[in-house]
Amino acid sequence: MIDEGKFHTQEMTNRLEQDIREKFRRSGYTLTSQRRAVLEALRDTRGHPSAEDIYLLVKKKNPRVALGTVYQALSVLEEIGVIGSKHWAESPTRYDLNTEPHLDIRCRRCGEVAEIPGVELGNLEAQIQENTPYSVSSTTLVVEGLCPTCQKE
Amino acid sequence: MIDEGKFHTQEMTNRLEQDIREKFRRSGYTLTSQRRAVLEALRDTRGHPSAEDIYLLVKKKNPRVALGTVYQALSVLEEIGVIGSKHWAESPTRYDLNTEPHLDIRCRRCGEVAEIPGVELGNLEAQIQENTPYSVSSTTLVVEGLCPTCQKE
DNA sequence: TCTGAATCAGGAACTGTTATTGATTGACGA
DNA sequence: TCGTCAATCAATAACAGTTCCTGATTCAGA
Ligand SMILES: [Mn+2]
Ligand SMILES: [Mn+2]
Ligand SMILES: [Zn+2]
Ligand SMILES: [Zn+2]
């Protein structure tokens, strides 16, 4: 009998698995089955799902989870640096397994998010800091547009 | 007796007044007393108030206005290009009489917004468009930090 | 002055998210 | 292998910001 209750897959037992375990160990949080399931949902979509998207995916395997639990798990996962998140105005926050600094663009029409490689921001942060008495702590580029599919319509 | 019911001030009767009238005329919307009051509140704060801020200011002169009316007015004013708006995650949208493209920074602690002059974005938009199949329609720089006052604490 | 359309105030509804609750779990030591 | 107790859980209420809906009022144009 397969131990489905723990949402364990072979995919999770790779080199990243150790990294994730280590981050949990260091943080003091425990790697629960729900947190694992959220991580897997994120891995399966291979995209930039919202909390709701993830909730629906997790529910397929475990119909008992609550949306609040997903939000809780996401916040822990983000806190310990396993995932990242981005926010576009007037739409829910999107989560991302890619925690490196990078650009994402969101389609105004269908909401799909895609990564934009190869953009050089240069000394933008420094330039901003030079021109304000505030101490700058974050500068985020929020990019929106129309995805190829939506352009055709 | 002063015609306070219409929220008319001398300040409103300047060169910008004609511009605003023209924009209303062209749009087909009417310049109602509430819309005028919202515009004046924005002018008086000289900053980047939220809808709620504006609502409270407008209520001082006309206690009968509803928050919904302020939102309605703001949306019309933005649509016809009289005002602009910016959104920082996890805080209400801020409105601005400055409709020119420019950078604003928001204090993480007290919420104060200030403008950042003199930053050159260069060919950033073009660079982004070159690196994505999406058609880019907007790239907004969301800048956050600590204002001088909050840095001291 | 009349009339239809625009606008209004007030409040309900909505979305995304966080906080609260009391029940359950599961890590760790004996 | 237990027992203990903090951590975590599901469920649901509360929340903030905003939009939508309704019926009443206003107001521009004929
Ligand atoms: Mn990404
Ligand atoms: Mn500004
Ligand atoms: Zn699209
Ligand atoms: Zn501050």
Coordinates of C-alpha atoms (C1' of nucleotides) and ligand atoms in Angstrom, one line a residue:
Chain A
M1 CA 0.0 0.0 0.0
I2 CA 1.4 3.4 -1.0
D3 CA 1.7 6.0 1.8
E4 CA -0.4 8.6 0.0
G5 CA -1.3 10.3 3.3
K6 CA 2.1 11.8 3.4
F7 CA 2.1 13.0 -0.3
H8 CA 5.5 11.5 -0.9
T9 CA 6.7 11.2 -4.4
Q10 CA 10.0 10.1 -6.0
E11 CA 10.4 13.6 -7.5
M12 CA 10.7 15.1 -4.0
T13 CA 13.6 12.8 -3.2
N14 CA 16.1 14.6 -5.3
R15 CA 19.0 17.0 -4.6
L16 CA 16.6 19.8 -3.8
E17 CA 15.0 17.7 -1.2
Q18 CA 18.1 17.9 1.0
D19 CA 18.2 21.6 0.6
I20 CA 14.6 22.0 1.6
R21 CA 15.1 19.7 4.6
E22 CA 18.1 21.7 5.7
K23 CA 16.1 25.0 5.5
F24 CA 13.4 23.5 7.6
R25 CA 15.8 22.1 10.1
R26 CA 17.6 25.4 10.5
S27 CA 14.3 27.4 10.8
G28 CA 12.9 25.1 13.5
Y29 CA 9.7 24.6 11.4
T30 CA 8.7 21.1 10.7
L31 CA 8.2 19.7 7.2
T32 CA 4.6 18.7 7.5
S33 CA 2.6 16.8 4.9
Q34 CA 0.6 19.9 4.0
R35 CA 3.8 22.0 3.5
R36 CA 5.2 19.2 1.3
A37 CA 2.0 19.1 -0.7
V38 CA 2.1 22.9 -1.3
L39 CA 5.7 22.5 -2.5
E40 CA 4.7 19.7 -4.8
A41 CA 1.8 21.7 -6.3
L42 CA 4.2 24.5 -7.0
R43 CA 6.6 22.0 -8.6
D44 CA 3.9 20.4 -10.7
T45 CA 2.4 23.6 -12.1
R46 CA 5.9 24.8 -13.0
G47 CA 4.5 28.3 -13.1
H48 CA 3.4 31.1 -10.9
P49 CA 0.2 29.9 -9.2
S50 CA -1.9 31.9 -6.7
A51 CA -2.7 30.6 -3.3
E52 CA -6.1 29.6 -4.6
D53 CA -4.5 27.7 -7.5
I54 CA -2.3 25.8 -5.1
Y55 CA -5.2 25.2 -2.8
L56 CA -7.2 23.5 -5.6
L57 CA -4.2 21.3 -6.6
V58 CA -3.5 20.3 -3.0
K59 CA -7.2 19.5 -2.5
K60 CA -7.1 17.0 -5.4
K61 CA -4.9 14.7 -3.3
N62 CA -6.1 15.7 0.1
P63 CA -9.7 17.1 0.0
R64 CA -9.6 18.0 3.6
V65 CA -7.1 20.9 3.5
A66 CA -8.4 24.4 4.1
L67 CA -7.4 27.5 2.1
G68 CA -6.1 29.0 5.4
T69 CA -3.7 26.1 5.8
V70 CA -2.3 26.8 2.3
Y71 CA -1.7 30.5 3.1
Q72 CA 0.0 29.4 6.3
A73 CA 2.2 26.9 4.5
L74 CA 3.1 29.5 1.8
S75 CA 4.1 32.1 4.4
V76 CA 6.3 29.6 6.2
L77 CA 7.9 28.4 3.0
E78 CA 8.5 32.0 1.9
E79 CA 9.9 32.9 5.3
I80 CA 12.5 30.1 5.2
G81 CA 13.5 31.0 1.7
V82 CA 12.2 27.9 -0.2
I83 CA 9.8 29.9 -2.3
G84 CA 9.3 33.5 -3.5
S85 CA 6.3 35.6 -4.2
K86 CA 5.3 38.6 -6.3
H87 CA 2.3 40.9 -6.3
W88 CA 0.5 42.6 -9.2
A89 CA -2.1 45.1 -8.4
E90 CA -5.7 43.9 -8.5
S91 CA -4.8 40.3 -8.6
P92 CA -3.8 37.7 -6.0
T93 CA -0.1 37.2 -5.1
R94 CA 1.7 34.6 -7.2
Y95 CA 4.2 32.1 -5.8
D96 CA 7.4 30.9 -7.4
L97 CA 9.9 28.2 -6.8
N98 CA 12.5 30.5 -8.4
T99 CA 13.9 32.5 -5.5
E100 CA 16.6 34.2 -7.5
P101 CA 16.0 37.8 -8.4
H102 CA 14.4 37.9 -11.8
L103 CA 11.7 39.6 -13.8
D104 CA 8.2 38.2 -14.3
I105 CA 5.5 39.5 -16.6
R106 CA 1.8 39.0 -16.1
C107 CA -0.9 38.9 -18.8
R108 CA -3.5 41.5 -18.3
R109 CA -6.1 39.4 -19.9
C110 CA -5.6 35.8 -18.8
G111 CA -3.3 36.3 -15.8
E112 CA -0.6 34.0 -17.0
V113 CA 2.9 34.8 -15.6
A114 CA 6.1 34.2 -17.5
E115 CA 9.7 34.9 -16.7
I116 CA 11.8 37.5 -18.6
P117 CA 15.4 36.5 -18.8
G118 CA 18.4 38.6 -19.8
V119 CA 17.3 42.1 -18.6
E120 CA 20.1 44.1 -17.1
L121 CA 18.9 46.6 -14.4
G122 CA 22.3 48.1 -14.1
N123 CA 22.8 50.7 -11.4
L124 CA 19.1 51.5 -11.0
E125 CA 19.0 50.9 -7.3
A126 CA 22.0 53.0 -6.7
Q127 CA 20.6 55.8 -8.9
I128 CA 17.4 55.7 -6.9
Q129 CA 19.2 55.8 -3.6
E130 CA 21.2 58.8 -4.7
N131 CA 18.0 60.8 -5.5
T132 CA 16.0 60.2 -2.3
P133 CA 16.6 60.9 1.4
Y134 CA 14.7 57.7 2.1
S135 CA 16.8 54.6 2.7
V136 CA 15.7 52.4 -0.1
S137 CA 14.9 48.8 0.9
S138 CA 13.3 47.4 -2.2
T139 CA 12.7 48.3 -5.8
T140 CA 10.5 45.9 -7.7
L141 CA 9.7 46.0 -11.4
V142 CA 6.1 45.2 -12.0
V143 CA 5.7 44.2 -15.6
E144 CA 2.3 43.7 -17.3
G145 CA 1.3 43.0 -20.9
L146 CA -0.5 40.6 -23.2
C147 CA 0.7 37.0 -23.6
P148 CA 1.1 35.6 -27.2
T149 CA -2.2 33.8 -27.0
C150 CA -4.2 36.8 -25.9
Q151 CA -2.6 39.0 -28.5
K152 CA -4.3 37.0 -31.2
E153 CA -7.7 37.7 -29.9
Chain B
M1 CA -23.0 84.4 1.6
I2 CA -20.3 82.2 0.3
D3 CA -21.3 79.4 -2.1
E4 CA -19.7 76.7 0.0
G5 CA -22.1 74.1 -1.3
K6 CA -20.2 73.9 -4.5
F7 CA -16.7 73.8 -2.8
H8 CA -15.6 76.6 -5.0
T9 CA -12.3 78.3 -4.1
Q10 CA -10.1 80.9 -5.8
E11 CA -7.3 78.4 -6.2
M12 CA -9.4 76.3 -8.5
T13 CA -9.8 79.2 -10.8
N14 CA -6.4 79.1 -12.2
R15 CA -4.8 78.0 -15.5
L16 CA -5.2 74.3 -14.5
E17 CA -8.9 74.9 -14.0
Q18 CA -9.4 75.4 -17.8
D19 CA -7.4 72.2 -18.5
I20 CA -9.6 70.3 -16.1
R21 CA -12.8 71.7 -17.6
E22 CA -11.6 70.8 -21.0
K23 CA -10.9 67.2 -20.0
F24 CA -14.3 66.9 -18.5
R25 CA -15.9 68.4 -21.6
R26 CA -14.1 66.1 -23.9
S27 CA -14.9 63.0 -21.8
G28 CA -18.6 63.7 -21.5
Y29 CA -18.5 63.5 -17.8
T30 CA -19.8 66.4 -15.7
L31 CA -17.7 68.3 -13.2
T32 CA -19.8 67.7 -10.2
S33 CA -19.3 69.3 -6.8
Q34 CA -18.1 66.0 -5.4
R35 CA -15.5 65.5 -8.1
R36 CA -14.4 69.0 -7.6
A37 CA -14.1 68.4 -3.8
V38 CA -12.0 65.3 -4.4
L39 CA -9.7 67.3 -6.7
E40 CA -9.4 70.0 -4.1
A41 CA -8.6 67.5 -1.3
L42 CA -5.8 66.2 -3.5
R43 CA -4.5 69.7 -4.1
D44 CA -4.6 70.6 -0.5
T45 CA -2.7 67.6 0.8
R46 CA -0.1 68.2 -1.9
G47 CA 0.9 64.6 -1.3
H48 CA -0.2 61.1 -2.2
P49 CA -3.4 60.4 -0.2
S50 CA -5.4 57.2 -0.2
A51 CA -9.1 57.1 -1.1
E52 CA -9.8 57.0 2.6
D53 CA -7.6 60.1 3.3
I54 CA -9.4 62.0 0.6
Y55 CA -12.8 60.8 1.9
L56 CA -12.0 62.2 5.4
L57 CA -10.9 65.5 3.9
V58 CA -13.9 65.8 1.7
K59 CA -16.2 64.9 4.6
K60 CA -14.9 67.9 6.6
K61 CA -16.6 70.2 4.1
N62 CA -19.5 68.0 3.2
P63 CA -20.2 65.4 5.8
R64 CA -22.8 63.7 3.6
V65 CA -20.5 62.2 1.0
A66 CA -20.0 58.5 1.0
L67 CA -16.7 56.6 0.6
G68 CA -18.1 55.0 -2.5
T69 CA -18.7 58.4 -4.1
V70 CA -15.0 59.2 -3.5
Y71 CA -13.9 56.0 -5.2
Q72 CA -16.3 56.7 -8.1
A73 CA -15.0 60.3 -8.4
L74 CA -11.3 59.1 -8.3
S75 CA -12.0 56.5 -11.0
V76 CA -13.5 59.1 -13.3
L77 CA -10.7 61.6 -12.6
E78 CA -8.1 59.0 -13.4
E79 CA -9.9 57.8 -16.5
I80 CA -10.0 61.3 -18.0
G81 CA -6.3 61.9 -17.1
V82 CA -6.7 64.5 -14.4
I83 CA -5.0 62.4 -11.7
G84 CA -2.8 59.3 -11.5
S85 CA -2.6 56.5 -9.1
K86 CA 0.0 54.0 -7.8
H87 CA -0.3 50.8 -5.8
W88 CA 2.1 49.3 -3.3
A89 CA 1.4 45.8 -2.1
E90 CA -0.4 45.5 1.2
S91 CA -1.5 49.1 1.3
P92 CA -4.3 51.1 -0.3
T93 CA -3.8 52.8 -3.7
R94 CA -2.4 56.3 -3.6
Y95 CA -3.6 59.1 -5.8
D96 CA -1.5 61.9 -7.3
L97 CA -2.1 65.2 -9.1
N98 CA 1.2 64.6 -10.9
T99 CA 0.2 62.6 -14.0
E100 CA 3.8 62.7 -15.5
P101 CA 5.7 59.5 -15.4
H102 CA 7.8 59.7 -12.3
L103 CA 9.1 57.6 -9.4
D104 CA 7.5 57.6 -5.9
I105 CA 8.9 55.9 -2.8
R106 CA 6.7 54.7 0.1
C107 CA 7.9 54.4 3.7
R108 CA 7.4 50.9 5.0
R109 CA 6.8 52.2 8.5
C110 CA 4.6 55.3 8.3
G111 CA 3.3 55.0 4.7
E112 CA 4.5 58.4 3.6
V113 CA 5.1 58.7 -0.1
A114 CA 7.6 61.0 -1.7
E115 CA 8.7 61.7 -5.2
I116 CA 12.2 60.7 -6.5
P117 CA 13.4 63.1 -9.2
G118 CA 16.3 62.6 -11.6
V119 CA 16.3 58.9 -12.1
E120 CA 17.0 57.8 -15.7
L121 CA 15.4 54.5 -16.6
G122 CA 17.1 54.4 -20.0
N123 CA 16.1 51.7 -22.4
L124 CA 14.6 49.5 -19.7
E125 CA 11.2 49.1 -21.4
A126 CA 12.8 48.3 -24.7
Q127 CA 15.1 45.8 -23.1
I128 CA 12.2 44.1 -21.5
Q129 CA 10.2 44.0 -24.7
E130 CA 13.2 42.4 -26.5
N131 CA 13.3 39.5 -24.0
T132 CA 9.7 38.5 -23.8
P133 CA 7.1 37.3 -26.4
Y134 CA 4.4 39.2 -24.4
S135 CA 3.5 42.6 -25.7
V136 CA 4.6 44.8 -22.8
S137 CA 2.0 47.4 -21.8
S138 CA 3.4 48.7 -18.5
T139 CA 6.5 48.5 -16.4
T140 CA 6.1 50.1 -13.0
L141 CA 8.9 50.5 -10.5
V142 CA 7.6 50.0 -7.0
V143 CA 10.0 51.5 -4.6
E144 CA 9.9 51.1 -0.8
G145 CA 12.1 52.2 2.1
L146 CA 12.3 54.2 5.3
C147 CA 11.6 57.9 5.3
P148 CA 14.2 60.2 7.1
T149 CA 12.0 60.5 10.2
C150 CA 11.4 56.7 10.5
Q151 CA 15.2 56.0 10.1
K152 CA 15.9 57.8 13.3
E153 CA 13.7 55.4 15.3
Chain C
dT1 C1' -40.8 73.5 -17.2
dC2 C1' -40.3 68.9 -18.4
dT3 C1' -37.9 64.7 -19.0
dG4 C1' -34.5 61.1 -19.4
dA5 C1' -30.0 60.2 -18.3
dA6 C1' -26.4 60.9 -15.1
dT7 C1' -25.1 61.0 -10.7
dC8 C1' -25.8 60.5 -6.0
dA9 C1' -25.7 58.3 -0.9
dG10 C1' -26.0 54.4 1.5
dG11 C1' -25.1 50.0 2.2
dA12 C1' -24.5 45.2 0.7
dA13 C1' -21.3 42.3 -1.6
dC14 C1' -17.0 40.8 -3.0
dT15 C1' -11.9 39.3 -3.0
dG16 C1' -7.8 38.2 -1.1
dT17 C1' -5.9 37.6 3.2
dT18 C1' -5.2 37.2 8.3
dA19 C1' -6.6 36.0 13.0
dT20 C1' -9.0 33.1 16.1
dT21 C1' -10.6 28.8 17.8
dG22 C1' -10.6 24.4 19.9
dA23 C1' -9.1 19.8 18.2
dT24 C1' -5.3 16.9 16.6
dT25 C1' -0.7 15.7 15.8
dG26 C1' 3.8 14.4 16.1
dA27 C1' 8.8 15.3 17.9
dC28 C1' 11.3 14.2 21.7
dG29 C1' 12.6 12.5 26.1
dA30 C1' 11.8 9.0 29.8
Chain D
dT1 C1' 6.7 2.4 23.4
dC2 C1' 4.7 5.6 25.7
dG3 C1' 3.3 10.4 27.5
dT4 C1' 3.7 15.2 27.2
dC5 C1' 3.0 19.6 25.4
dA6 C1' 4.1 22.9 21.9
dA7 C1' 3.3 23.0 17.2
dT8 C1' 0.2 22.5 13.8
dC9 C1' -4.2 21.7 12.0
dA10 C1' -9.2 22.7 9.7
dA11 C1' -12.7 25.5 9.9
dT12 C1' -14.6 29.7 10.1
dA13 C1' -15.0 34.5 11.5
dA14 C1' -13.0 38.9 10.8
dC15 C1' -10.8 42.1 8.1
dA16 C1' -9.3 45.9 4.5
dG17 C1' -9.9 47.7 0.4
dT18 C1' -12.7 48.2 -3.2
dT19 C1' -16.7 47.5 -6.3
dC20 C1' -21.5 46.9 -7.1
dC21 C1' -26.4 47.6 -6.5
dT22 C1' -30.5 50.3 -5.4
dG23 C1' -33.7 53.6 -5.4
dA24 C1' -33.7 58.7 -4.8
dT25 C1' -32.1 63.2 -6.5
dT26 C1' -30.2 66.3 -9.6
dC27 C1' -29.4 68.5 -13.7
dA28 C1' -28.4 69.5 -18.7
dG29 C1' -30.7 70.1 -22.7
dA30 C1' -35.2 70.4 -25.5
Ligands
MN1 MN 9.3 33.8 -11.7
MN2 MN 4.0 61.2 -7.2
ZN3 ZN -3.0 36.0 -21.8
ZN4 ZN 8.3 56.9 7.7

